[in-house]
PDB file of C-alpha atoms and ligand atoms in Angstrom:
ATOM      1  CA  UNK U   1     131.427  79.981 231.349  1.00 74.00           C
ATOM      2  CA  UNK U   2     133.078  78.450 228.142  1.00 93.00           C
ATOM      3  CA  UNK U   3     134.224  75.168 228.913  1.00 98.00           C
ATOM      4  CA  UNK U   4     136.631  73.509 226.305  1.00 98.00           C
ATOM      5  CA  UNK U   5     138.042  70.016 226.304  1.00 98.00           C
ATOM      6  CA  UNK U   6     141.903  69.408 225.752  1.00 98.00           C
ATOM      7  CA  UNK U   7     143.041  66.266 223.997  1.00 98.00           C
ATOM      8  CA  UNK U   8     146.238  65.936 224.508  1.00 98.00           C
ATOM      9  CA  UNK U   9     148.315  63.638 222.073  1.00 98.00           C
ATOM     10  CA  UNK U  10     146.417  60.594 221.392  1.00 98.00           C
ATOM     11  CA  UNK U  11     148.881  59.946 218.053  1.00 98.00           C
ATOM     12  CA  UNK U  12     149.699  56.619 216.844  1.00 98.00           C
ATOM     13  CA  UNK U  13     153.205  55.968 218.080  1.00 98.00           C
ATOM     14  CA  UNK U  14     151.595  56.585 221.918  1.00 98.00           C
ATOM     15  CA  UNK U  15     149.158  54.119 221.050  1.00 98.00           C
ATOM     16  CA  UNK U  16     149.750  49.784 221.311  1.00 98.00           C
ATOM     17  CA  UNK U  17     151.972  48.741 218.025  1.00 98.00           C
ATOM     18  CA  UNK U  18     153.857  52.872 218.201  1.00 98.00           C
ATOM     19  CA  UNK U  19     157.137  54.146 219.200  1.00 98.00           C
ATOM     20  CA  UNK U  20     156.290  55.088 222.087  1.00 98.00           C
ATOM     21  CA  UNK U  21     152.795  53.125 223.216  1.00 98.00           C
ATOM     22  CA  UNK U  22     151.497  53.713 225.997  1.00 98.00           C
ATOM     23  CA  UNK U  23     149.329  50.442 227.766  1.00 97.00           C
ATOM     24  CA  UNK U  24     145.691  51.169 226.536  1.00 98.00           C
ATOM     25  CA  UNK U  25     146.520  54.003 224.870  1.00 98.00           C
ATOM     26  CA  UNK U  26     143.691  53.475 222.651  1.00 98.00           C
ATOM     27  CA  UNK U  27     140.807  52.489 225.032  1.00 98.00           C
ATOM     28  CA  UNK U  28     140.442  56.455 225.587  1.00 98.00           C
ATOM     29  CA  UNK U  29     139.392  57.523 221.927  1.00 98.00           C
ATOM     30  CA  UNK U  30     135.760  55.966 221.770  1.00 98.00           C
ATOM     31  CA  UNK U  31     135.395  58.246 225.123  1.00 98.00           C
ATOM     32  CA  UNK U  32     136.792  61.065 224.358  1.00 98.00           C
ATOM     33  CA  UNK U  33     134.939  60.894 221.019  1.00 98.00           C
ATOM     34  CA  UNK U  34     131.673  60.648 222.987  1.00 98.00           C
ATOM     35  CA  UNK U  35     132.949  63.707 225.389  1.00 98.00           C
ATOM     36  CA  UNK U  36     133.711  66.427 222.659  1.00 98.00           C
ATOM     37  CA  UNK U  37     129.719  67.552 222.085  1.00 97.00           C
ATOM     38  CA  UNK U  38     129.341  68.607 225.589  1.00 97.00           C
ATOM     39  CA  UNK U  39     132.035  71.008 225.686  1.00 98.00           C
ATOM     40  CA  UNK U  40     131.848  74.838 224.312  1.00 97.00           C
ATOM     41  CA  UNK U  41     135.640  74.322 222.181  1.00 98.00           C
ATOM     42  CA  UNK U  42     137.744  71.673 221.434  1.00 98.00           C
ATOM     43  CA  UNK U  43     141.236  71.772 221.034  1.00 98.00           C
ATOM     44  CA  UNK U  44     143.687  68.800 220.004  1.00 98.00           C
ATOM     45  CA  UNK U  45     147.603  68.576 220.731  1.00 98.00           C
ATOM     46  CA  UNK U  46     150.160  66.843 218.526  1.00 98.00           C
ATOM     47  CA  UNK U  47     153.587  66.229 219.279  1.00 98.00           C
ATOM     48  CA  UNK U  48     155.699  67.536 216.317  1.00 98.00           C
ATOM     49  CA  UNK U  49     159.513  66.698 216.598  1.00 98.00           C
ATOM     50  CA  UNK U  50     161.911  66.837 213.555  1.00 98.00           C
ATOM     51  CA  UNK U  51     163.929  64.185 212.957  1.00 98.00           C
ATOM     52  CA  UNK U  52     166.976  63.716 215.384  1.00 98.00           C
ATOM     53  CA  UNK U  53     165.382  66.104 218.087  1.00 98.00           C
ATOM     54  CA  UNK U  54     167.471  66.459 221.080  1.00 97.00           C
ATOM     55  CA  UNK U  55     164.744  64.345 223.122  1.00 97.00           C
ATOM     56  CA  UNK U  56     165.301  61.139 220.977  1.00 98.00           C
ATOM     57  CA  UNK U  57     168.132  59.075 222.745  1.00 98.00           C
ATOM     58  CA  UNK U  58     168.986  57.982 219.291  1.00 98.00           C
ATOM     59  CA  UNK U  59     170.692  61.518 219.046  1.00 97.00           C
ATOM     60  CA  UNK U  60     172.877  60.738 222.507  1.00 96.00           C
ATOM     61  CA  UNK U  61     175.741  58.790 221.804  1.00 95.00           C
ATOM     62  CA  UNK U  62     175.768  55.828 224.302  1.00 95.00           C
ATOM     63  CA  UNK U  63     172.303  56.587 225.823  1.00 96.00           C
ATOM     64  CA  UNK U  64     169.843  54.484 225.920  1.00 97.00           C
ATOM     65  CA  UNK U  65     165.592  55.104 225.893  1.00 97.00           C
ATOM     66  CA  UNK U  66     164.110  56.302 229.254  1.00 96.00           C
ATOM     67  CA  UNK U  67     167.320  57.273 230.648  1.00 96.00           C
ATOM     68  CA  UNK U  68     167.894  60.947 231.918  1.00 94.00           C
ATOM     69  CA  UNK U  69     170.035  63.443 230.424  1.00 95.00           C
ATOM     70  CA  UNK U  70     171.017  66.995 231.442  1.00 95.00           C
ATOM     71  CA  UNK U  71     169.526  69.805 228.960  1.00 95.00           C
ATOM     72  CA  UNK U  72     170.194  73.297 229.507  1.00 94.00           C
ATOM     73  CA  UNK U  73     166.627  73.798 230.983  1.00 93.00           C
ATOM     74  CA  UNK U  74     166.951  70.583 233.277  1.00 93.00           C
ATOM     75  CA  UNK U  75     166.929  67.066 233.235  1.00 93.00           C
ATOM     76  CA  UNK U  76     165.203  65.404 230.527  1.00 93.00           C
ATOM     77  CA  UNK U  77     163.969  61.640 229.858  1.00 95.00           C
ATOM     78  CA  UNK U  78     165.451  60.509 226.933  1.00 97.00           C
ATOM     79  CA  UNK U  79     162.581  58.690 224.388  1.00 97.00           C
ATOM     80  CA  UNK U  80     162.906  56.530 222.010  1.00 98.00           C
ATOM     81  CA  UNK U  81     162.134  58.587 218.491  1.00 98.00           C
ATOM     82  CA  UNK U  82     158.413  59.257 218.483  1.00 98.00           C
ATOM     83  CA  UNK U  83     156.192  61.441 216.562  1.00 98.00           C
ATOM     84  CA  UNK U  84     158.323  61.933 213.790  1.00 98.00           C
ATOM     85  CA  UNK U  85     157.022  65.236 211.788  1.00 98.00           C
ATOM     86  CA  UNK U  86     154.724  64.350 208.628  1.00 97.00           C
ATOM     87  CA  UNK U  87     155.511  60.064 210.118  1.00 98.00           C
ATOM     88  CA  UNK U  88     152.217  57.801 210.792  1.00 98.00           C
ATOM     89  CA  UNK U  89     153.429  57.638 214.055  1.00 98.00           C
ATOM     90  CA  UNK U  90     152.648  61.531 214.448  1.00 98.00           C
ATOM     91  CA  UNK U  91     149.437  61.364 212.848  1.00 98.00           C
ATOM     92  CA  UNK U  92     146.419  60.970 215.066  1.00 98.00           C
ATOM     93  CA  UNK U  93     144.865  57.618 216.456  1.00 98.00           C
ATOM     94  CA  UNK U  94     142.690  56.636 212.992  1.00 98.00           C
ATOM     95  CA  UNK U  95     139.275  56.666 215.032  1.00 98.00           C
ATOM     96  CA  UNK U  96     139.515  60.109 217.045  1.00 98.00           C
ATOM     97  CA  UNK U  97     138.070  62.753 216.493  1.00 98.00           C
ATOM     98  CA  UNK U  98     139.403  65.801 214.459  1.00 98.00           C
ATOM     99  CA  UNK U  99     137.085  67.994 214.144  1.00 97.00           C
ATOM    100  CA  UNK U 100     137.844  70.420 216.575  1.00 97.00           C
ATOM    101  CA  UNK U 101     138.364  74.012 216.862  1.00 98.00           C
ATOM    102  CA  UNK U 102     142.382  74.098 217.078  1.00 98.00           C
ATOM    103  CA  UNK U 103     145.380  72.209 216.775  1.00 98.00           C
ATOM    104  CA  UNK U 104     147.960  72.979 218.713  1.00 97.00           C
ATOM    105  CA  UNK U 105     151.817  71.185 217.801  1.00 97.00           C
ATOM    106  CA  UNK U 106     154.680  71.069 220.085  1.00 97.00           C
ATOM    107  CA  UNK U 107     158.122  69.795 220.411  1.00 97.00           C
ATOM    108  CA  UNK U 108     159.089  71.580 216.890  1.00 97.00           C
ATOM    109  CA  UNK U 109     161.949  72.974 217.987  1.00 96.00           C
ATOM    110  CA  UNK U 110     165.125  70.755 217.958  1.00 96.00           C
ATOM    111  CA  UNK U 111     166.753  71.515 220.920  1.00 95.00           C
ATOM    112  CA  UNK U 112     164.071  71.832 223.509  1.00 95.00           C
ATOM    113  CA  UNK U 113     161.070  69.555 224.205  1.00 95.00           C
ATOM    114  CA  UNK U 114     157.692  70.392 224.758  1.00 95.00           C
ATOM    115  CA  UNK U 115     155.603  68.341 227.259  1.00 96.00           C
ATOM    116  CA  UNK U 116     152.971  70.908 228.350  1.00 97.00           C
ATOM    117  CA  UNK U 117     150.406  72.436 225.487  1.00 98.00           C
ATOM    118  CA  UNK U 118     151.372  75.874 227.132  1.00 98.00           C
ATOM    119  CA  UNK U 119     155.034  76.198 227.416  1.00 97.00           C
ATOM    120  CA  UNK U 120     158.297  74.120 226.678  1.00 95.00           C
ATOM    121  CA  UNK U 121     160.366  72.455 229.155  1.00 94.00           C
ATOM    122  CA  UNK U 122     162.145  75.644 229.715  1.00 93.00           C
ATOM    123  CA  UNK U 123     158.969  76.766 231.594  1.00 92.00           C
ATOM    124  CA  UNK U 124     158.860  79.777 229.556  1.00 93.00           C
ATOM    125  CA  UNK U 125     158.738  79.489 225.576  1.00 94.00           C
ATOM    126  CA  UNK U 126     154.964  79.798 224.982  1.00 96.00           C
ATOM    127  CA  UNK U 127     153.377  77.447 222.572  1.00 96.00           C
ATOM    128  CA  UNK U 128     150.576  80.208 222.280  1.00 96.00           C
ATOM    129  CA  UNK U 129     147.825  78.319 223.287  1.00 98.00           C
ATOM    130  CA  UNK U 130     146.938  81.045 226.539  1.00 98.00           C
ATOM    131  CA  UNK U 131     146.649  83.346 223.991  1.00 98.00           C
ATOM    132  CA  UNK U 132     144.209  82.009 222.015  1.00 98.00           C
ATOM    133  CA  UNK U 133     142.202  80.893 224.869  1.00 98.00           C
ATOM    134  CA  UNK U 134     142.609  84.516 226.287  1.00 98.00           C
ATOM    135  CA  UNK U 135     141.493  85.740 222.759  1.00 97.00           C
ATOM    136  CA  UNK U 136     138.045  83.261 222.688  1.00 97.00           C
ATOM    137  CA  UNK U 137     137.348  83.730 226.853  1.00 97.00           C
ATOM    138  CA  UNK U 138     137.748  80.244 228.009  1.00 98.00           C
ATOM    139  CA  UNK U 139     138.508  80.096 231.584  1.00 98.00           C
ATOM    140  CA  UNK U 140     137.688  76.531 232.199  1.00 98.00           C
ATOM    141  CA  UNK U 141     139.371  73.313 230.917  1.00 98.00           C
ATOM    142  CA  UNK U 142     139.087  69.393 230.759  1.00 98.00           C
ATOM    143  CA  UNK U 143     141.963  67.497 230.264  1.00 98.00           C
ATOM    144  CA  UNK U 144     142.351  64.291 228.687  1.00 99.00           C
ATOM    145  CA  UNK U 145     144.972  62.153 226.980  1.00 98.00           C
ATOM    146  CA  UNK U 146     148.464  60.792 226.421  1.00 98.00           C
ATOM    147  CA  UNK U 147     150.754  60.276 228.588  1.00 97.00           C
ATOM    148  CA  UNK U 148     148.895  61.440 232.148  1.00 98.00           C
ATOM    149  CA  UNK U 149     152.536  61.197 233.855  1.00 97.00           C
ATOM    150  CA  UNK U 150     154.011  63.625 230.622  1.00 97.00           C
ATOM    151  CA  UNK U 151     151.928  65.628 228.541  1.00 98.00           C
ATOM    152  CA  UNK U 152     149.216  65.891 230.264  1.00 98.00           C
ATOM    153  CA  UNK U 153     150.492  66.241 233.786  1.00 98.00           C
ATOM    154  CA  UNK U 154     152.628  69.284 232.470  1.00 98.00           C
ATOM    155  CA  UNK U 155     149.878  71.001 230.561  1.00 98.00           C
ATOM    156  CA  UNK U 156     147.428  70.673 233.918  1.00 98.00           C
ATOM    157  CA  UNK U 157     149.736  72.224 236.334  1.00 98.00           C
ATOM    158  CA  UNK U 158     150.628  75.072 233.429  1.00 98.00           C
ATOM    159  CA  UNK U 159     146.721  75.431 232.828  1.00 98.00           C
ATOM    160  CA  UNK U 160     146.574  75.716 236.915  1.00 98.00           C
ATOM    161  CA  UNK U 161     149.007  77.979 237.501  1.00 98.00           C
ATOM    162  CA  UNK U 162     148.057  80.450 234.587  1.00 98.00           C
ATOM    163  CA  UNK U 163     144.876  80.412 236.358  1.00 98.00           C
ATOM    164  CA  UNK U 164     142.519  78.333 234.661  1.00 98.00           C
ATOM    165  CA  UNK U 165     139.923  76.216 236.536  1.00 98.00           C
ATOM    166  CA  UNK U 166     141.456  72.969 235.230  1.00 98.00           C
ATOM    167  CA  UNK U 167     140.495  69.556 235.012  1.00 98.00           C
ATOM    168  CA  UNK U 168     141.327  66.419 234.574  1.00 98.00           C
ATOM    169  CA  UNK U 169     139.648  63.569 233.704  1.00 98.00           C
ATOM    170  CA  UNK U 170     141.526  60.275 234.277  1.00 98.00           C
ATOM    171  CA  UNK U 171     139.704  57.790 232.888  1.00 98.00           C
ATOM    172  CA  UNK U 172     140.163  59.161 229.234  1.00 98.00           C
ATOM    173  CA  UNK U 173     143.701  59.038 230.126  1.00 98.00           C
ATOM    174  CA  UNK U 174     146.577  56.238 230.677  1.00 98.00           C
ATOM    175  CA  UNK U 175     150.360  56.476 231.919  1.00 98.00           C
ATOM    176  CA  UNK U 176     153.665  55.588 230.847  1.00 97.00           C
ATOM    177  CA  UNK U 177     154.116  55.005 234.664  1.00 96.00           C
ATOM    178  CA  UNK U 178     158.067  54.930 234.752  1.00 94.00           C
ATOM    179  CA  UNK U 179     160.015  54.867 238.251  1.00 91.00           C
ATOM    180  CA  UNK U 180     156.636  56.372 240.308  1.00 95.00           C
ATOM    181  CA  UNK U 181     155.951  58.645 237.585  1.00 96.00           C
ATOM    182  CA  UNK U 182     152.204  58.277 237.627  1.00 97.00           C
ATOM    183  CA  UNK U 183     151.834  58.861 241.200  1.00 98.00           C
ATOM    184  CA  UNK U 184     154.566  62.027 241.450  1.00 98.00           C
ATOM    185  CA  UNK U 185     151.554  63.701 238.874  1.00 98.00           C
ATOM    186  CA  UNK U 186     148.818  62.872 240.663  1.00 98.00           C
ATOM    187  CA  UNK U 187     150.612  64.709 243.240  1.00 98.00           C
ATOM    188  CA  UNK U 188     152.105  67.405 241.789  1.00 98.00           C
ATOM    189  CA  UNK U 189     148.716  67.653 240.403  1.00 98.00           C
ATOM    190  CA  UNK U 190     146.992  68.099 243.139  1.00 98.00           C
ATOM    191  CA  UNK U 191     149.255  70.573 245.042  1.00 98.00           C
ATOM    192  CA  UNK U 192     148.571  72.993 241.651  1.00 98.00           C
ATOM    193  CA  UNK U 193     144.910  72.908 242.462  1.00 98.00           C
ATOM    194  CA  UNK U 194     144.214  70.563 239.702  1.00 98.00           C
ATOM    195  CA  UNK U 195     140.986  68.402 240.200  1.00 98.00           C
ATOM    196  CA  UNK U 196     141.373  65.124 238.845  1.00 98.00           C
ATOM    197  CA  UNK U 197     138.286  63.105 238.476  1.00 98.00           C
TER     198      UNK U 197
HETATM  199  C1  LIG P 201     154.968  62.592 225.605  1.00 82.28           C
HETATM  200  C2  LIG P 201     157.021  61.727 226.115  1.00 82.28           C
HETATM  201  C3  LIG P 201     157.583  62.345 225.025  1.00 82.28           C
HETATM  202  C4  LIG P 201     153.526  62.701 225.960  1.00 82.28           C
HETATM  203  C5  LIG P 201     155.517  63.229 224.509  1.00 82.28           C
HETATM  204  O1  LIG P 201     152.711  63.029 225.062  1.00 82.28           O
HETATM  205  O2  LIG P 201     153.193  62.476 227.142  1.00 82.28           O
HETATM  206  N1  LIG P 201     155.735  61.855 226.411  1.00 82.28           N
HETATM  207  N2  LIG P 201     156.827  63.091 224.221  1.00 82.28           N
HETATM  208 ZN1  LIG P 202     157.657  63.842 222.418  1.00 82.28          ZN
END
């Protein structure tokens, strides 16, 4: 069975001192570091936005960070602007790891975000990544990362649901945690068949 590990966003501006940090955010590199030798691939994800992407509040007229907005594929948290294309911010915590077998970017395209590493928050633009794990037979996953209630929660219940035995492990992740966010993924988590450990 080939087993790869998925490290999802662990980029400066999700870290303590970013755009966007997320509490801890960087106690998870040393272990997921440490993880990456015992798995068969390993695959990173960045989130890639231009500048002024339609998930910025910044580029909503009278909205303000973490408030909702309607998008044409569904509500959507509005975020303060994060991970900036070619910005520090984007680039990867200094101490992980890159030397893995793929990097994977998301949230390039202006008017749609991109939470999971498999589709966009339409639930049906591809990113590609099935098809390369398709192409290299990897049926099994790990998942670990930034946010756990975001990025990671999304790309779980994708990885689930296009039928990979997924994983997640939760101690090489940490939460935004906004409004009962971190608990709604653990659940809808769960109920895809996700084992979190
Ligand atoms: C993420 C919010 C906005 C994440 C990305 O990586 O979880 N969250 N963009
Ligand atoms: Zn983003």
């Amino acid at each position: 069975m080939t087993h790869a590990l998925i490290v999802i966003d662990v980029q400066n501006d999700f870290c303590p001192g970013g755009a966007l940090a997320v509490a801890e955010g960087d106690q998870i590199v040393a272990p997921i570091n440490a993880m990456m030798d015992d798995f068969d691939a390993v695959i990173l994800t960045q989130d890639w936005h231009p500048a002024g992407h339609s998930s910025f509040a910044s580029s909503h007229p009278g909205k303000n960070p973490f408030e909702m907005t309607q998008m044409p594929y569904g509500p959507q948290v509005l975020w303060p602007d994060h991970c900036v294309q070619g910005t520090d911010g984007a680039g990867f915590h200094p101490d992980l790891r890159t030397d893995g077998d793929l990097i994977i970017r998301k949230g390039f395209r202006s008017a749609i975000d991109s939470y999971s590493a498999f589709f966009e928050n339409d639930h049906d633009t591809p990113t590609g990544l099935k098809g390369y794990l398709d192409t290299r037979g990897i049926r099994q996953l790990t998942l670990v990362g930034l946010a756990t209630d975001f990025c990671v929660h999304f790309s779980a219940v994708d990885a689930a649901r296009l039928g990979f035995d997924t994983t997640v492990n939760m101690a090489a992740c940490r939460a935004i945690d906004m409004d009962g966010s971190l608990a709604a993924a653990e659940k809808a988590m769960r109920d895809a068949g996700v084992s979190l450990i």
